[in-house]
mmCIF file of C-alpha atoms in Angstrom:
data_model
loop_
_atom_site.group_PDB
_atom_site.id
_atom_site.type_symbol
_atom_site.label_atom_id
_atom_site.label_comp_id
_atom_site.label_asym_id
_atom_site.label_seq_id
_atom_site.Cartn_x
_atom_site.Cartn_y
_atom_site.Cartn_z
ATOM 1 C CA UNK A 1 -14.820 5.920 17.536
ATOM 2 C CA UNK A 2 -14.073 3.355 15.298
ATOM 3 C CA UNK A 3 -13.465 4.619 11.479
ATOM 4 C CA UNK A 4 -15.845 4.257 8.708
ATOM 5 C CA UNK A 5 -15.937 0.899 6.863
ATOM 6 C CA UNK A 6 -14.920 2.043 3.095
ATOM 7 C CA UNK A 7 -17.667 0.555 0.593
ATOM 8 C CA UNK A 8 -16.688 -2.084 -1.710
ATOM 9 C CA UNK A 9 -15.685 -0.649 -5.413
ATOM 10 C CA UNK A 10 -15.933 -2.258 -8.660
ATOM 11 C CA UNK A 11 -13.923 -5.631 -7.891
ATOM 12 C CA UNK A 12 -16.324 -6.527 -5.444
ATOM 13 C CA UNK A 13 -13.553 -5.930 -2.320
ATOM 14 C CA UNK A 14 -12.800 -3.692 0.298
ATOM 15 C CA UNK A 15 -9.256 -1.991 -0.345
ATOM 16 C CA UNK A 16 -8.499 -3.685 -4.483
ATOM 17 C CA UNK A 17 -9.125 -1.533 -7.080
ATOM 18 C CA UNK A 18 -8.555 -2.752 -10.780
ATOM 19 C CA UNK A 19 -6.031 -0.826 -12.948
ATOM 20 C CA UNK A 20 -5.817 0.144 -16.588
ATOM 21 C CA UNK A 21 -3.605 -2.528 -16.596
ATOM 22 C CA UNK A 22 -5.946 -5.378 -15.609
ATOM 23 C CA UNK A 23 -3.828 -5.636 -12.469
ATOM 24 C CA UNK A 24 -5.719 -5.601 -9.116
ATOM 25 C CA UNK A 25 -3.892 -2.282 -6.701
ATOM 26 C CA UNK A 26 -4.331 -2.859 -3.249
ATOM 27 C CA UNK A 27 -4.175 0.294 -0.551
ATOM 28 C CA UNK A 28 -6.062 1.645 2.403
ATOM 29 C CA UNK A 29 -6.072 3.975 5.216
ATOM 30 C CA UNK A 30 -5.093 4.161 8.170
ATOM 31 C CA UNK A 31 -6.203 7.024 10.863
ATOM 32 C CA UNK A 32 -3.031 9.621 9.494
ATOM 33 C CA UNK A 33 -1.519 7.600 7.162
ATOM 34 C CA UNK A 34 -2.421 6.030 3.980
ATOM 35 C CA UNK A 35 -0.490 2.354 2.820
ATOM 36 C CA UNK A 36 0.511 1.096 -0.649
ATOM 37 C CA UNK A 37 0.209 -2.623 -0.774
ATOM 38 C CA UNK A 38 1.453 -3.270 -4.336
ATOM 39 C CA UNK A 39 0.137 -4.713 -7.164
ATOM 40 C CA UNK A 40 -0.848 -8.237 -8.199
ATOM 41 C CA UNK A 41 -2.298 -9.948 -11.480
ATOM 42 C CA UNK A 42 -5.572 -11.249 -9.765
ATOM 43 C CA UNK A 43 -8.065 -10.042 -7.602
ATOM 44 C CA UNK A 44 -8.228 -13.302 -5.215
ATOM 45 C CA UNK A 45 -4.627 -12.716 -4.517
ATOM 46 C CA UNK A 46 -4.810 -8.728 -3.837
ATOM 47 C CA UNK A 47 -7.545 -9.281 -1.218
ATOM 48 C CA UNK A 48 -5.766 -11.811 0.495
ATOM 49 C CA UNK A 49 -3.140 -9.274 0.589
ATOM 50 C CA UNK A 50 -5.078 -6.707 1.889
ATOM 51 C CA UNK A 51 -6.374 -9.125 4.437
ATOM 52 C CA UNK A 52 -2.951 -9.529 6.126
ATOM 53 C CA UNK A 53 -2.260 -5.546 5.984
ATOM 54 C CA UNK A 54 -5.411 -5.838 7.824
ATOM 55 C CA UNK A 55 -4.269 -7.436 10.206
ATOM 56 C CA UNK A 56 -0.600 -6.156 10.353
ATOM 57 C CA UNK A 57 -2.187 -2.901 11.272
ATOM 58 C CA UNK A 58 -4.456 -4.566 13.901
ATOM 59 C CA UNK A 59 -7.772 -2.513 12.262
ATOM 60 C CA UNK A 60 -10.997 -4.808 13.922
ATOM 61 C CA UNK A 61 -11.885 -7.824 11.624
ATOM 62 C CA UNK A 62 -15.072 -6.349 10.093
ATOM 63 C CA UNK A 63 -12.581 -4.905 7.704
ATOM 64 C CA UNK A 64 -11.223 -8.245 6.081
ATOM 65 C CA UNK A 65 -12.405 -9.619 2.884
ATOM 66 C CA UNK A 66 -12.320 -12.610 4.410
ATOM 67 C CA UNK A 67 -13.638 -12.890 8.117
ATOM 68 C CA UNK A 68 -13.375 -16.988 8.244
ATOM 69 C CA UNK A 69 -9.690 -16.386 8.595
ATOM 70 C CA UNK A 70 -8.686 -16.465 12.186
ATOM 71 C CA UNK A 71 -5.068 -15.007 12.869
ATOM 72 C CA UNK A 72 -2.788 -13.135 11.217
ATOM 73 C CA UNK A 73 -0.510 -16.196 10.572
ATOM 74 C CA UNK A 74 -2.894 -18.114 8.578
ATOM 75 C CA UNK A 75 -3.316 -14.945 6.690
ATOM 76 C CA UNK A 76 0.320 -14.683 5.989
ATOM 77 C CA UNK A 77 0.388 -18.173 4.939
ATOM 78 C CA UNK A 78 -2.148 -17.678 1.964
ATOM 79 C CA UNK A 79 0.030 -14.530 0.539
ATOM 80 C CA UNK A 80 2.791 -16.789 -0.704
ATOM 81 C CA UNK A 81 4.816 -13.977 -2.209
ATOM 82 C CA UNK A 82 4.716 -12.006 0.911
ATOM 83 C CA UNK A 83 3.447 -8.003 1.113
ATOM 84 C CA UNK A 84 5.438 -4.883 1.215
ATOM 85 C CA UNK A 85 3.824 -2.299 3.116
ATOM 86 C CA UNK A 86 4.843 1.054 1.807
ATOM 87 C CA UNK A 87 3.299 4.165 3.417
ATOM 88 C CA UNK A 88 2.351 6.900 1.024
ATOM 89 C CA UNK A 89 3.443 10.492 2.389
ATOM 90 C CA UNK A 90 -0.118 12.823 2.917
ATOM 91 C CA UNK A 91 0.080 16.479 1.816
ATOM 92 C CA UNK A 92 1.216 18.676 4.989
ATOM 93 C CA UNK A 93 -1.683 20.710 5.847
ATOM 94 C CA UNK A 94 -0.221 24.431 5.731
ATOM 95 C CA UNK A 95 -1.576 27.110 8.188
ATOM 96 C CA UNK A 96 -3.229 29.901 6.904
ATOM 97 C CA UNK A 97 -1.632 33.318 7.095
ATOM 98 C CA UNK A 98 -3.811 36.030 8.945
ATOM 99 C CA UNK A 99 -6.121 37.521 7.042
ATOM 100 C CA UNK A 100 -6.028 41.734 7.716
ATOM 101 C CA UNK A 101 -9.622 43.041 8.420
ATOM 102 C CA UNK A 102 -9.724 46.937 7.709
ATOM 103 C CA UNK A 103 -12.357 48.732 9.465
ATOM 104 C CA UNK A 104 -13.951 51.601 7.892
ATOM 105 C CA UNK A 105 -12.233 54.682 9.660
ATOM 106 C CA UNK A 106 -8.977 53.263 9.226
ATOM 107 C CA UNK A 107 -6.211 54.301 6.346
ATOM 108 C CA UNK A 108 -3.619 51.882 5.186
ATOM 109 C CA UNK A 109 -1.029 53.253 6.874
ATOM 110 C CA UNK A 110 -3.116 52.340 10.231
ATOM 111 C CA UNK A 111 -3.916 49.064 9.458
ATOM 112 C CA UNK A 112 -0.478 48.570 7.946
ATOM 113 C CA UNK A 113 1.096 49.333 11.892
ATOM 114 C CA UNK A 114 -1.498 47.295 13.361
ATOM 115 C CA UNK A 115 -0.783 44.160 11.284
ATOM 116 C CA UNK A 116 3.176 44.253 12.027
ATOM 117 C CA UNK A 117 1.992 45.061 15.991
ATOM 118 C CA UNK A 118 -0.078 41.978 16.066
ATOM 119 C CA UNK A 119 1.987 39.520 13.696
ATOM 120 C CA UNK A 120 5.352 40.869 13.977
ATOM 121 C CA UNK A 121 6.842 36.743 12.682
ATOM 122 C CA UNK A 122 5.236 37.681 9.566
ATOM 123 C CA UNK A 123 7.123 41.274 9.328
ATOM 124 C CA UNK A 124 10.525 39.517 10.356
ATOM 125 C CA UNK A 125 10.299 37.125 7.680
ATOM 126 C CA UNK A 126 9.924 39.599 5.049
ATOM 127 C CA UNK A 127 12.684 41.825 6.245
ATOM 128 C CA UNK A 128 15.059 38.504 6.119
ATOM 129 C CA UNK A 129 14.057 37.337 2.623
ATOM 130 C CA UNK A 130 14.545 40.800 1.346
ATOM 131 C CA UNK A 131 17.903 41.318 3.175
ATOM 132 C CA UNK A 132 18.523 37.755 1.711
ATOM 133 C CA UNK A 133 17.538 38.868 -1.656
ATOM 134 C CA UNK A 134 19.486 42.193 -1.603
ATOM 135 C CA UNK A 135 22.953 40.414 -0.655
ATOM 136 C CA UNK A 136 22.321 37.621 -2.949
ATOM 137 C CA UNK A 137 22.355 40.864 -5.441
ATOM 138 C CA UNK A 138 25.218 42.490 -4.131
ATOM 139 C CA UNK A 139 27.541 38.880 -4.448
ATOM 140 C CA UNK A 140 26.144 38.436 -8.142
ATOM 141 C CA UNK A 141 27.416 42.397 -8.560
ATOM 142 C CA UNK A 142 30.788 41.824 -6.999
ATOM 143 C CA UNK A 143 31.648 38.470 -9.098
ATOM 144 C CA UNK A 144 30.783 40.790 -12.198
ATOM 145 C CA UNK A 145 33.374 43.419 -11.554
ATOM 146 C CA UNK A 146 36.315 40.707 -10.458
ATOM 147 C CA UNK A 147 35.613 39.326 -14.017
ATOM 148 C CA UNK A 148 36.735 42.640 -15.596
ATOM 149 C CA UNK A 149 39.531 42.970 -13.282
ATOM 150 C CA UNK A 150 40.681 44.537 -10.672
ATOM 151 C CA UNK A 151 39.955 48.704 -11.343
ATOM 152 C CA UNK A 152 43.150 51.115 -11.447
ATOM 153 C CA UNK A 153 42.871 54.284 -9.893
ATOM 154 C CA UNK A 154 46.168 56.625 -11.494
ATOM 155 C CA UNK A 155 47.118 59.353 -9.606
ATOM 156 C CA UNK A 156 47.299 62.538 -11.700
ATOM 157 C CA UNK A 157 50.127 64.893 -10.928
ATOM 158 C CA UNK A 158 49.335 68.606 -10.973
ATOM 159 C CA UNK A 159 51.635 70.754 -13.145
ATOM 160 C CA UNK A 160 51.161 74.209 -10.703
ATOM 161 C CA UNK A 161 53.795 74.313 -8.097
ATOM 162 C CA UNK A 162 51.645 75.620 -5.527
ATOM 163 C CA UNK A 163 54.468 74.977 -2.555
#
């Protein structure tokens, strides 16, 4: 299935928006990915840029600005400067931790056993940041005492002569 044709915006052209600072941006999508084009001072020369990412990316020709342009060379040719395509990292989609469902009859404690039966990765990970935690602790203790130095232990001598 082919992807949905994005509607023009305010300049009048698929894939060029105008910035703040009256510079045409050029970007678009891609299935996954999304691509930065770059930036150029007029609108006729950031659709012609989009046109060749167009076509760099092989996406069908109903999504040029332009369709009277026949090959990718000729739209190279009217880009003088050249394009950069840059792609733009998405956000990671992260997976969702279980969600614990507590019937009524149960107590904590139950559901508590249950949840570390059925998703014992989760348990594990806890126990290894907190072991993690606690000997991150126990360094940050030790390099306190070596700063006072080193502790003495004197031996006390008893006075009775208990031999």
């Amino acid at each position: 299935m082919a992807p949905k044709k994005t509607p023009k915006g305010k300049s009048g052209f698929f894939g060029v928006r105008q910035k703040l600072s009256c510079n045409f941006g050029v970007e678009f999508s891609d299935t996954e990915r999304r691509w930065w084009i770059g930036m150029y001072p007029s609108a006729h020369e950031a659709v012609r840029a989009y046109d060749v990412a167009v076509w760099r990316v092989e996406r069908p020709r109903e999504y040029l600005n332009f369709l009277e342009i026949e090959s990718r060379a000729e739209a190279e040719m009217l880009v003088p400067q050249g394009i950069k395509m840059k792609e733009i990292p998405t956000k990671k989609k992260t997976a969702k931790k279980p969600s614990v469902v507590v019937s009524a009859g149960e107590t904590d404690e139950q559901v508590m056993v249950r949840f570390a039966r059925e998703h014992s990765e989760y348990v594990q990970a806890e126990l290894e940041y907190y072991w993690k935690r606690e000997a991150g602790q126990k360094k940050k203790g030790a390099k306190k005492e070596d700063e006072d130095g080193p502790s003495t232990v004197i031996p006390i001598e008893s006075s009775s002569e208990e031999d």
